[in-house]
Amino acid sequence: MPELPEVETFRRFLLQGVSGSPSILGKQIENAEVLWEGSLAFPALEQFLDQIQGQFVTGVSRRGKNLLVSLSDQTLIIHLRMSGELVVEKKTNPKGKHYRIILNFSDQYRLAFNNIRKFGRIWLTADPDSVVGHLGPEPLGEDFTAQRFHKLLHNHNRQLKYFLLDQTLIAGMGNIYTDETLYRARLHPARISSTLSVAESKLLWKSMREVLKEGIQNHGSSIDWMYKGGDYQKYLSVYNLEGKLCQRCNTPIERIKIAQRSTYYCPSCQMLPE
Ligand SMILES: [Zn+2]
Protein backbone atom coordinates (compact mmCIF):
# COMPACT_ATOMS: atom_id res chain seq x y z
CA MET A 1 0.00 0.00 0.00
CA PRO A 2 1.36 3.45 -0.82
CA GLU A 3 2.57 5.25 2.30
CA LEU A 4 3.66 8.84 2.84
CA PRO A 5 6.74 8.71 0.56
CA GLU A 6 4.85 7.10 -2.33
CA VAL A 7 1.93 9.54 -2.05
CA GLU A 8 4.39 12.43 -1.79
CA THR A 9 6.04 11.13 -4.97
CA PHE A 10 2.67 11.26 -6.74
CA ARG A 11 2.08 14.77 -5.40
CA ARG A 12 5.35 16.01 -6.87
CA PHE A 13 4.71 14.22 -10.12
CA LEU A 14 1.27 15.84 -10.48
CA LEU A 15 2.61 19.25 -9.51
CA GLN A 16 5.88 19.25 -11.45
CA GLY A 17 5.21 16.71 -14.18
CA VAL A 18 7.61 13.97 -15.25
CA SER A 19 8.91 12.99 -18.67
CA GLY A 20 5.95 12.69 -21.01
CA SER A 21 3.44 13.89 -18.38
CA PRO A 22 2.96 17.61 -17.80
CA SER A 23 2.06 19.25 -14.51
CA ILE A 24 -1.70 19.40 -13.94
CA LEU A 25 -1.40 22.82 -12.26
CA GLY A 26 -3.54 25.46 -13.99
CA LYS A 27 -5.38 22.94 -16.15
CA GLN A 28 -9.15 23.22 -16.51
CA ILE A 29 -11.37 20.17 -16.10
CA GLU A 30 -13.64 19.90 -19.10
CA ASN A 31 -15.52 16.91 -17.73
CA ALA A 32 -15.15 13.75 -15.70
CA GLU A 33 -15.91 10.12 -16.49
CA VAL A 34 -16.75 7.69 -13.71
CA LEU A 35 -16.14 4.18 -15.00
CA TRP A 36 -16.62 2.44 -11.65
CA GLU A 37 -18.95 4.26 -9.28
CA GLY A 38 -17.58 2.48 -6.20
CA SER A 39 -14.44 4.63 -6.42
CA LEU A 40 -16.48 7.75 -5.77
CA ALA A 41 -16.93 8.23 -2.03
CA PHE A 42 -18.60 11.66 -2.17
CA PRO A 43 -20.76 13.25 -3.53
CA ALA A 44 -23.28 11.23 -5.55
CA LEU A 45 -22.39 10.63 -9.19
CA GLU A 46 -24.57 13.32 -10.75
CA GLN A 47 -23.40 16.05 -8.37
CA PHE A 48 -19.79 15.00 -8.88
CA LEU A 49 -20.02 15.22 -12.66
CA ASP A 50 -21.89 18.51 -12.48
CA GLN A 51 -19.71 20.20 -9.84
CA ILE A 52 -16.28 19.26 -11.13
CA GLN A 53 -16.61 20.46 -14.68
CA GLY A 54 -15.08 23.82 -15.48
CA GLN A 55 -12.95 23.98 -12.32
CA PHE A 56 -9.23 24.77 -12.54
CA VAL A 57 -6.45 22.92 -10.70
CA THR A 58 -4.91 25.45 -8.32
CA GLY A 59 -2.62 23.23 -6.23
CA VAL A 60 -1.68 19.72 -5.17
CA SER A 61 -0.93 18.94 -1.52
CA ARG A 62 -0.83 15.87 0.71
CA ARG A 63 -2.25 14.99 4.09
CA GLY A 64 -1.02 11.64 5.41
CA LYS A 65 -1.66 9.14 2.63
CA ASN A 66 -4.24 11.38 0.94
CA LEU A 67 -3.60 13.54 -2.11
CA LEU A 68 -5.47 16.84 -2.13
CA VAL A 69 -5.98 18.43 -5.54
CA SER A 70 -7.17 22.00 -4.93
CA LEU A 71 -9.69 23.18 -7.50
CA SER A 72 -11.23 26.62 -8.05
CA ASP A 73 -14.18 25.97 -5.70
CA GLN A 74 -13.55 22.62 -4.04
CA THR A 75 -10.91 20.02 -3.22
CA LEU A 76 -10.56 16.65 -4.86
CA ILE A 77 -9.22 14.16 -2.32
CA ILE A 78 -7.69 10.91 -3.54
CA HIS A 79 -6.81 7.92 -1.36
CA LEU A 80 -4.90 5.37 -3.42
CA ARG A 81 -5.26 2.52 -0.89
CA MET A 82 -3.86 -0.83 -2.12
CA SER A 83 -3.05 -0.56 -5.78
CA GLY A 84 -4.12 2.89 -6.85
CA GLU A 85 -2.05 5.02 -9.16
CA LEU A 86 -2.49 8.20 -11.14
CA VAL A 87 -1.71 8.63 -14.80
CA VAL A 88 -1.41 11.91 -16.68
CA GLU A 89 -1.47 11.21 -20.39
CA LYS A 90 -2.83 12.29 -23.74
CA LYS A 91 -6.54 11.72 -24.23
CA THR A 92 -5.76 9.86 -27.45
CA ASN A 93 -4.02 7.03 -25.53
CA PRO A 94 -6.09 3.85 -25.17
CA LYS A 95 -7.82 3.76 -21.78
CA GLY A 96 -6.42 1.30 -19.25
CA LYS A 97 -8.57 -1.68 -18.29
CA HIS A 98 -8.59 -0.63 -14.63
CA TYR A 99 -9.27 3.09 -15.01
CA ARG A 100 -12.00 3.99 -12.52
CA ILE A 101 -12.31 7.78 -12.78
CA ILE A 102 -10.97 10.06 -15.50
CA LEU A 103 -10.70 13.84 -15.50
CA ASN A 104 -10.51 15.19 -19.02
CA PHE A 105 -8.74 18.53 -19.19
CA SER A 106 -9.59 21.22 -21.70
CA ASP A 107 -6.26 20.63 -23.47
CA GLN A 108 -5.03 17.32 -24.92
CA TYR A 109 -4.39 15.65 -21.52
CA ARG A 110 -6.33 13.70 -18.93
CA LEU A 111 -5.76 12.48 -15.38
CA ALA A 112 -6.77 8.85 -14.86
CA PHE A 113 -7.23 7.05 -11.56
CA ASN A 114 -6.06 3.50 -12.25
CA ASN A 115 -7.02 1.01 -9.55
CA ILE A 116 -6.89 -2.74 -10.13
CA ARG A 117 -8.11 -3.77 -6.70
CA LYS A 118 -10.84 -1.10 -6.48
CA PHE A 119 -10.06 -0.06 -2.88
CA GLY A 120 -9.07 3.53 -3.72
CA ARG A 121 -11.53 6.35 -3.05
CA ILE A 122 -12.15 9.88 -4.33
CA TRP A 123 -14.02 12.73 -2.64
CA LEU A 124 -14.99 16.12 -4.03
CA THR A 125 -15.78 18.57 -1.25
CA ALA A 126 -15.55 22.20 -0.19
CA ASP A 127 -14.64 20.99 3.31
CA PRO A 128 -11.50 18.80 3.14
CA ASP A 129 -11.48 18.51 6.94
CA SER A 130 -14.61 16.38 6.69
CA VAL A 131 -12.36 13.75 5.08
CA VAL A 132 -8.87 14.33 6.51
CA GLY A 133 -9.61 16.32 9.68
CA HIS A 134 -9.28 13.26 11.93
CA LEU A 135 -5.66 12.62 10.94
CA GLY A 136 -2.80 13.06 13.38
CA PRO A 137 0.17 15.38 12.77
CA GLU A 138 2.40 15.17 9.72
CA PRO A 139 5.66 13.48 10.78
CA LEU A 140 7.69 15.75 8.48
CA GLY A 141 5.83 18.91 9.50
CA GLU A 142 7.97 21.76 10.83
CA ASP A 143 5.81 22.04 13.94
CA PHE A 144 6.14 18.34 14.70
CA THR A 145 8.97 18.52 17.20
CA ALA A 146 10.63 15.72 19.16
CA GLN A 147 9.07 17.15 22.34
CA ARG A 148 5.60 17.04 20.81
CA PHE A 149 6.20 13.45 19.71
CA HIS A 150 7.38 12.44 23.18
CA LYS A 151 4.19 13.87 24.69
CA LEU A 152 2.07 12.05 22.13
CA LEU A 153 3.84 8.74 22.87
CA HIS A 154 3.28 9.21 26.58
CA ASN A 155 -0.40 10.02 26.18
CA HIS A 156 -0.98 6.48 24.90
CA ASN A 157 -0.20 3.00 26.12
CA ARG A 158 0.10 1.40 22.74
CA GLN A 159 2.61 -0.97 21.21
CA LEU A 160 4.84 1.11 18.95
CA LYS A 161 3.79 -0.77 15.83
CA TYR A 162 0.10 -0.02 16.55
CA PHE A 163 0.93 3.53 17.51
CA LEU A 164 2.80 4.37 14.32
CA LEU A 165 0.18 2.72 12.09
CA ASP A 166 -2.70 4.62 13.71
CA GLN A 167 -3.45 7.45 11.28
CA THR A 168 -5.26 9.45 13.97
CA LEU A 169 -2.05 9.56 16.04
CA ILE A 170 0.42 10.19 13.24
CA ALA A 171 -0.41 10.53 9.55
CA GLY A 172 1.16 8.66 6.66
CA MET A 173 3.04 5.71 8.17
CA GLY A 174 2.35 2.19 6.89
CA ASN A 175 3.91 -1.23 7.34
CA ILE A 176 7.15 -0.68 5.43
CA TYR A 177 8.24 2.65 6.90
CA THR A 178 7.10 1.67 10.40
CA ASP A 179 9.30 -1.44 10.46
CA GLU A 180 12.25 0.45 8.99
CA THR A 181 11.83 3.28 11.50
CA LEU A 182 11.71 0.95 14.51
CA TYR A 183 14.77 -0.93 13.27
CA ARG A 184 16.73 2.28 12.86
CA ALA A 185 15.71 3.42 16.35
CA ARG A 186 16.56 -0.03 17.80
CA LEU A 187 13.11 -0.29 19.38
CA HIS A 188 11.03 -3.46 19.62
CA PRO A 189 7.75 -3.12 17.71
CA ALA A 190 5.80 -4.35 20.76
CA ARG A 191 7.36 -1.80 23.12
CA ILE A 192 4.72 0.30 24.91
CA SER A 193 4.77 3.92 23.73
CA SER A 194 4.46 5.48 27.19
CA THR A 195 7.62 3.71 28.43
CA LEU A 196 9.99 5.52 26.07
CA SER A 197 12.57 7.82 27.62
CA VAL A 198 13.06 11.32 26.23
CA ALA A 199 16.19 10.09 24.44
CA GLU A 200 14.37 7.08 22.94
CA SER A 201 11.47 9.27 21.77
CA LYS A 202 13.92 11.63 20.15
CA LEU A 203 15.74 8.79 18.40
CA LEU A 204 12.42 7.37 17.17
CA TRP A 205 11.37 10.82 15.92
CA LYS A 206 14.69 11.31 14.14
CA SER A 207 14.63 7.79 12.65
CA MET A 208 11.08 8.21 11.35
CA ARG A 209 11.91 11.49 9.66
CA GLU A 210 15.12 10.10 8.14
CA VAL A 211 13.42 6.98 6.81
CA LEU A 212 10.54 8.98 5.30
CA LYS A 213 12.90 11.51 3.71
CA GLU A 214 15.05 8.76 2.24
CA GLY A 215 11.89 7.12 0.91
CA ILE A 216 10.86 10.38 -0.78
CA GLN A 217 14.37 10.91 -2.21
CA ASN A 218 14.12 7.46 -3.80
CA HIS A 219 10.57 8.10 -5.09
CA GLY A 220 9.09 5.56 -2.69
CA SER A 221 9.37 1.79 -2.81
CA SER A 222 7.99 -0.44 -5.53
CA ILE A 223 6.81 -3.42 -3.55
CA ASP A 224 3.28 -4.37 -2.53
CA TRP A 225 1.67 -2.12 -5.08
CA MET A 226 1.47 -0.91 -8.62
CA TYR A 227 3.83 2.02 -8.59
CA LYS A 228 6.98 0.93 -10.39
CA GLY A 229 9.04 4.10 -10.26
CA GLY A 230 10.47 3.89 -6.75
CA ASP A 231 13.85 2.57 -5.67
CA TYR A 232 13.64 2.57 -1.91
CA GLN A 233 13.05 -1.19 -1.72
CA LYS A 234 16.79 -1.56 -2.49
CA TYR A 235 17.66 0.18 0.78
CA LEU A 236 15.32 -1.61 3.17
CA SER A 237 16.96 -3.07 6.28
CA VAL A 238 14.24 -5.36 7.69
CA TYR A 239 10.95 -5.12 5.79
CA ASN A 240 10.24 -8.34 3.87
CA LEU A 241 13.71 -9.64 4.80
CA GLU A 242 12.85 -12.51 7.16
CA GLY A 243 15.87 -14.81 7.59
CA LYS A 244 18.34 -12.32 6.06
CA LEU A 245 21.11 -11.18 8.36
CA CYS A 246 20.88 -7.90 10.26
CA GLN A 247 23.35 -5.37 8.80
CA ARG A 248 24.36 -4.32 12.30
CA CYS A 249 24.77 -7.59 14.18
CA ASN A 250 24.32 -10.50 11.73
CA THR A 251 21.34 -11.94 13.61
CA PRO A 252 18.64 -13.31 11.27
CA ILE A 253 15.70 -10.89 10.85
CA GLU A 254 12.47 -12.28 12.29
CA ARG A 255 8.85 -11.86 11.32
CA ILE A 256 6.09 -11.65 13.92
CA LYS A 257 2.43 -10.55 13.76
CA ILE A 258 1.48 -7.31 15.46
CA ALA A 259 -1.67 -5.35 14.65
CA GLN A 260 -2.57 -8.21 12.28
CA ARG A 261 0.39 -7.14 10.17
CA SER A 262 3.62 -8.92 9.40
CA THR A 263 6.28 -7.14 11.39
CA TYR A 264 9.99 -7.51 10.64
CA TYR A 265 12.65 -6.77 13.22
CA CYS A 266 16.06 -7.81 14.54
CA PRO A 267 15.56 -9.79 17.79
CA SER A 268 19.01 -8.81 18.97
CA CYS A 269 19.17 -5.04 18.12
CA GLN A 270 15.52 -4.42 19.00
CA MET A 271 15.08 -6.07 22.38
CA LEU A 272 12.22 -5.48 24.77
CA PRO A 273 13.53 -4.13 28.09
CA GLU A 274 13.43 -6.66 30.95
ZN1 LIG B 1 20.65 -6.64 14.65
CSV table of C-alpha atoms and ligand atoms in Angstrom, one decimal:
chain,number,residue,atom,x,y,z
A,1,MET,CA,0.0,0.0,0.0
A,2,PRO,CA,1.4,3.4,-0.8
A,3,GLU,CA,2.6,5.2,2.3
A,4,LEU,CA,3.7,8.8,2.8
A,5,PRO,CA,6.7,8.7,0.6
A,6,GLU,CA,4.9,7.1,-2.3
A,7,VAL,CA,1.9,9.5,-2.1
A,8,GLU,CA,4.4,12.4,-1.8
A,9,THR,CA,6.0,11.1,-5.0
A,10,PHE,CA,2.7,11.3,-6.7
A,11,ARG,CA,2.1,14.8,-5.4
A,12,ARG,CA,5.4,16.0,-6.9
A,13,PHE,CA,4.7,14.2,-10.1
A,14,LEU,CA,1.3,15.8,-10.5
A,15,LEU,CA,2.6,19.3,-9.5
A,16,GLN,CA,5.9,19.3,-11.5
A,17,GLY,CA,5.2,16.7,-14.2
A,18,VAL,CA,7.6,14.0,-15.2
A,19,SER,CA,8.9,13.0,-18.7
A,20,GLY,CA,6.0,12.7,-21.0
A,21,SER,CA,3.4,13.9,-18.4
A,22,PRO,CA,3.0,17.6,-17.8
A,23,SER,CA,2.1,19.3,-14.5
A,24,ILE,CA,-1.7,19.4,-13.9
A,25,LEU,CA,-1.4,22.8,-12.3
A,26,GLY,CA,-3.5,25.5,-14.0
A,27,LYS,CA,-5.4,22.9,-16.2
A,28,GLN,CA,-9.2,23.2,-16.5
A,29,ILE,CA,-11.4,20.2,-16.1
A,30,GLU,CA,-13.6,19.9,-19.1
A,31,ASN,CA,-15.5,16.9,-17.7
A,32,ALA,CA,-15.2,13.7,-15.7
A,33,GLU,CA,-15.9,10.1,-16.5
A,34,VAL,CA,-16.8,7.7,-13.7
A,35,LEU,CA,-16.1,4.2,-15.0
A,36,TRP,CA,-16.6,2.4,-11.6
A,37,GLU,CA,-18.9,4.3,-9.3
A,38,GLY,CA,-17.6,2.5,-6.2
A,39,SER,CA,-14.4,4.6,-6.4
A,40,LEU,CA,-16.5,7.8,-5.8
A,41,ALA,CA,-16.9,8.2,-2.0
A,42,PHE,CA,-18.6,11.7,-2.2
A,43,PRO,CA,-20.8,13.3,-3.5
A,44,ALA,CA,-23.3,11.2,-5.5
A,45,LEU,CA,-22.4,10.6,-9.2
A,46,GLU,CA,-24.6,13.3,-10.7
A,47,GLN,CA,-23.4,16.1,-8.4
A,48,PHE,CA,-19.8,15.0,-8.9
A,49,LEU,CA,-20.0,15.2,-12.7
A,50,ASP,CA,-21.9,18.5,-12.5
A,51,GLN,CA,-19.7,20.2,-9.8
A,52,ILE,CA,-16.3,19.3,-11.1
A,53,GLN,CA,-16.6,20.5,-14.7
A,54,GLY,CA,-15.1,23.8,-15.5
A,55,GLN,CA,-12.9,24.0,-12.3
A,56,PHE,CA,-9.2,24.8,-12.5
A,57,VAL,CA,-6.4,22.9,-10.7
A,58,THR,CA,-4.9,25.5,-8.3
A,59,GLY,CA,-2.6,23.2,-6.2
A,60,VAL,CA,-1.7,19.7,-5.2
A,61,SER,CA,-0.9,18.9,-1.5
A,62,ARG,CA,-0.8,15.9,0.7
A,63,ARG,CA,-2.3,15.0,4.1
A,64,GLY,CA,-1.0,11.6,5.4
A,65,LYS,CA,-1.7,9.1,2.6
A,66,ASN,CA,-4.2,11.4,0.9
A,67,LEU,CA,-3.6,13.5,-2.1
A,68,LEU,CA,-5.5,16.8,-2.1
A,69,VAL,CA,-6.0,18.4,-5.5
A,70,SER,CA,-7.2,22.0,-4.9
A,71,LEU,CA,-9.7,23.2,-7.5
A,72,SER,CA,-11.2,26.6,-8.1
A,73,ASP,CA,-14.2,26.0,-5.7
A,74,GLN,CA,-13.6,22.6,-4.0
A,75,THR,CA,-10.9,20.0,-3.2
A,76,LEU,CA,-10.6,16.6,-4.9
A,77,ILE,CA,-9.2,14.2,-2.3
A,78,ILE,CA,-7.7,10.9,-3.5
A,79,HIS,CA,-6.8,7.9,-1.4
A,80,LEU,CA,-4.9,5.4,-3.4
A,81,ARG,CA,-5.3,2.5,-0.9
A,82,MET,CA,-3.9,-0.8,-2.1
A,83,SER,CA,-3.1,-0.6,-5.8
A,84,GLY,CA,-4.1,2.9,-6.9
A,85,GLU,CA,-2.1,5.0,-9.2
A,86,LEU,CA,-2.5,8.2,-11.1
A,87,VAL,CA,-1.7,8.6,-14.8
A,88,VAL,CA,-1.4,11.9,-16.7
A,89,GLU,CA,-1.5,11.2,-20.4
A,90,LYS,CA,-2.8,12.3,-23.7
A,91,LYS,CA,-6.5,11.7,-24.2
A,92,THR,CA,-5.8,9.9,-27.4
A,93,ASN,CA,-4.0,7.0,-25.5
A,94,PRO,CA,-6.1,3.8,-25.2
A,95,LYS,CA,-7.8,3.8,-21.8
A,96,GLY,CA,-6.4,1.3,-19.3
A,97,LYS,CA,-8.6,-1.7,-18.3
A,98,HIS,CA,-8.6,-0.6,-14.6
A,99,TYR,CA,-9.3,3.1,-15.0
A,100,ARG,CA,-12.0,4.0,-12.5
A,101,ILE,CA,-12.3,7.8,-12.8
A,102,ILE,CA,-11.0,10.1,-15.5
A,103,LEU,CA,-10.7,13.8,-15.5
A,104,ASN,CA,-10.5,15.2,-19.0
A,105,PHE,CA,-8.7,18.5,-19.2
A,106,SER,CA,-9.6,21.2,-21.7
A,107,ASP,CA,-6.3,20.6,-23.5
A,108,GLN,CA,-5.0,17.3,-24.9
A,109,TYR,CA,-4.4,15.6,-21.5
A,110,ARG,CA,-6.3,13.7,-18.9
A,111,LEU,CA,-5.8,12.5,-15.4
A,112,ALA,CA,-6.8,8.9,-14.9
A,113,PHE,CA,-7.2,7.0,-11.6
A,114,ASN,CA,-6.1,3.5,-12.3
A,115,ASN,CA,-7.0,1.0,-9.6
A,116,ILE,CA,-6.9,-2.7,-10.1
A,117,ARG,CA,-8.1,-3.8,-6.7
A,118,LYS,CA,-10.8,-1.1,-6.5
A,119,PHE,CA,-10.1,-0.1,-2.9
A,120,GLY,CA,-9.1,3.5,-3.7
A,121,ARG,CA,-11.5,6.3,-3.1
A,122,ILE,CA,-12.1,9.9,-4.3
A,123,TRP,CA,-14.0,12.7,-2.6
A,124,LEU,CA,-15.0,16.1,-4.0
A,125,THR,CA,-15.8,18.6,-1.2
A,126,ALA,CA,-15.5,22.2,-0.2
A,127,ASP,CA,-14.6,21.0,3.3
A,128,PRO,CA,-11.5,18.8,3.1
A,129,ASP,CA,-11.5,18.5,6.9
A,130,SER,CA,-14.6,16.4,6.7
A,131,VAL,CA,-12.4,13.7,5.1
A,132,VAL,CA,-8.9,14.3,6.5
A,133,GLY,CA,-9.6,16.3,9.7
A,134,HIS,CA,-9.3,13.3,11.9
A,135,LEU,CA,-5.7,12.6,10.9
A,136,GLY,CA,-2.8,13.1,13.4
A,137,PRO,CA,0.2,15.4,12.8
A,138,GLU,CA,2.4,15.2,9.7
A,139,PRO,CA,5.7,13.5,10.8
A,140,LEU,CA,7.7,15.7,8.5
A,141,GLY,CA,5.8,18.9,9.5
A,142,GLU,CA,8.0,21.8,10.8
A,143,ASP,CA,5.8,22.0,13.9
A,144,PHE,CA,6.1,18.3,14.7
A,145,THR,CA,9.0,18.5,17.2
A,146,ALA,CA,10.6,15.7,19.2
A,147,GLN,CA,9.1,17.1,22.3
A,148,ARG,CA,5.6,17.0,20.8
A,149,PHE,CA,6.2,13.4,19.7
A,150,HIS,CA,7.4,12.4,23.2
A,151,LYS,CA,4.2,13.9,24.7
A,152,LEU,CA,2.1,12.0,22.1
A,153,LEU,CA,3.8,8.7,22.9
A,154,HIS,CA,3.3,9.2,26.6
A,155,ASN,CA,-0.4,10.0,26.2
A,156,HIS,CA,-1.0,6.5,24.9
A,157,ASN,CA,-0.2,3.0,26.1
A,158,ARG,CA,0.1,1.4,22.7
A,159,GLN,CA,2.6,-1.0,21.2
A,160,LEU,CA,4.8,1.1,18.9
A,161,LYS,CA,3.8,-0.8,15.8
A,162,TYR,CA,0.1,0.0,16.5
A,163,PHE,CA,0.9,3.5,17.5
A,164,LEU,CA,2.8,4.4,14.3
A,165,LEU,CA,0.2,2.7,12.1
A,166,ASP,CA,-2.7,4.6,13.7
A,167,GLN,CA,-3.5,7.5,11.3
A,168,THR,CA,-5.3,9.4,14.0
A,169,LEU,CA,-2.0,9.6,16.0
A,170,ILE,CA,0.4,10.2,13.2
A,171,ALA,CA,-0.4,10.5,9.6
A,172,GLY,CA,1.2,8.7,6.7
A,173,MET,CA,3.0,5.7,8.2
A,174,GLY,CA,2.4,2.2,6.9
A,175,ASN,CA,3.9,-1.2,7.3
A,176,ILE,CA,7.2,-0.7,5.4
A,177,TYR,CA,8.2,2.6,6.9
A,178,THR,CA,7.1,1.7,10.4
A,179,ASP,CA,9.3,-1.4,10.5
A,180,GLU,CA,12.3,0.4,9.0
A,181,THR,CA,11.8,3.3,11.5
A,182,LEU,CA,11.7,0.9,14.5
A,183,TYR,CA,14.8,-0.9,13.3
A,184,ARG,CA,16.7,2.3,12.9
A,185,ALA,CA,15.7,3.4,16.3
A,186,ARG,CA,16.6,0.0,17.8
A,187,LEU,CA,13.1,-0.3,19.4
A,188,HIS,CA,11.0,-3.5,19.6
A,189,PRO,CA,7.7,-3.1,17.7
A,190,ALA,CA,5.8,-4.4,20.8
A,191,ARG,CA,7.4,-1.8,23.1
A,192,ILE,CA,4.7,0.3,24.9
A,193,SER,CA,4.8,3.9,23.7
A,194,SER,CA,4.5,5.5,27.2
A,195,THR,CA,7.6,3.7,28.4
A,196,LEU,CA,10.0,5.5,26.1
A,197,SER,CA,12.6,7.8,27.6
A,198,VAL,CA,13.1,11.3,26.2
A,199,ALA,CA,16.2,10.1,24.4
A,200,GLU,CA,14.4,7.1,22.9
A,201,SER,CA,11.5,9.3,21.8
A,202,LYS,CA,13.9,11.6,20.2
A,203,LEU,CA,15.7,8.8,18.4
A,204,LEU,CA,12.4,7.4,17.2
A,205,TRP,CA,11.4,10.8,15.9
A,206,LYS,CA,14.7,11.3,14.1
A,207,SER,CA,14.6,7.8,12.7
A,208,MET,CA,11.1,8.2,11.4
A,209,ARG,CA,11.9,11.5,9.7
A,210,GLU,CA,15.1,10.1,8.1
A,211,VAL,CA,13.4,7.0,6.8
A,212,LEU,CA,10.5,9.0,5.3
A,213,LYS,CA,12.9,11.5,3.7
A,214,GLU,CA,15.1,8.8,2.2
A,215,GLY,CA,11.9,7.1,0.9
A,216,ILE,CA,10.9,10.4,-0.8
A,217,GLN,CA,14.4,10.9,-2.2
A,218,ASN,CA,14.1,7.5,-3.8
A,219,HIS,CA,10.6,8.1,-5.1
A,220,GLY,CA,9.1,5.6,-2.7
A,221,SER,CA,9.4,1.8,-2.8
A,222,SER,CA,8.0,-0.4,-5.5
A,223,ILE,CA,6.8,-3.4,-3.6
A,224,ASP,CA,3.3,-4.4,-2.5
A,225,TRP,CA,1.7,-2.1,-5.1
A,226,MET,CA,1.5,-0.9,-8.6
A,227,TYR,CA,3.8,2.0,-8.6
A,228,LYS,CA,7.0,0.9,-10.4
A,229,GLY,CA,9.0,4.1,-10.3
A,230,GLY,CA,10.5,3.9,-6.7
A,231,ASP,CA,13.8,2.6,-5.7
A,232,TYR,CA,13.6,2.6,-1.9
A,233,GLN,CA,13.0,-1.2,-1.7
A,234,LYS,CA,16.8,-1.6,-2.5
A,235,TYR,CA,17.7,0.2,0.8
A,236,LEU,CA,15.3,-1.6,3.2
A,237,SER,CA,17.0,-3.1,6.3
A,238,VAL,CA,14.2,-5.4,7.7
A,239,TYR,CA,10.9,-5.1,5.8
A,240,ASN,CA,10.2,-8.3,3.9
A,241,LEU,CA,13.7,-9.6,4.8
A,242,GLU,CA,12.9,-12.5,7.2
A,243,GLY,CA,15.9,-14.8,7.6
A,244,LYS,CA,18.3,-12.3,6.1
A,245,LEU,CA,21.1,-11.2,8.4
A,246,CYS,CA,20.9,-7.9,10.3
A,247,GLN,CA,23.3,-5.4,8.8
A,248,ARG,CA,24.4,-4.3,12.3
A,249,CYS,CA,24.8,-7.6,14.2
A,250,ASN,CA,24.3,-10.5,11.7
A,251,THR,CA,21.3,-11.9,13.6
A,252,PRO,CA,18.6,-13.3,11.3
A,253,ILE,CA,15.7,-10.9,10.8
A,254,GLU,CA,12.5,-12.3,12.3
A,255,ARG,CA,8.8,-11.9,11.3
A,256,ILE,CA,6.1,-11.7,13.9
A,257,LYS,CA,2.4,-10.6,13.8
A,258,ILE,CA,1.5,-7.3,15.5
A,259,ALA,CA,-1.7,-5.3,14.7
A,260,GLN,CA,-2.6,-8.2,12.3
A,261,ARG,CA,0.4,-7.1,10.2
A,262,SER,CA,3.6,-8.9,9.4
A,263,THR,CA,6.3,-7.1,11.4
A,264,TYR,CA,10.0,-7.5,10.6
A,265,TYR,CA,12.6,-6.8,13.2
A,266,CYS,CA,16.1,-7.8,14.5
A,267,PRO,CA,15.6,-9.8,17.8
A,268,SER,CA,19.0,-8.8,19.0
A,269,CYS,CA,19.2,-5.0,18.1
A,270,GLN,CA,15.5,-4.4,19.0
A,271,MET,CA,15.1,-6.1,22.4
A,272,LEU,CA,12.2,-5.5,24.8
A,273,PRO,CA,13.5,-4.1,28.1
A,274,GLU,CA,13.4,-6.7,30.9
B,1,ZN,ZN,20.7,-6.6,14.7
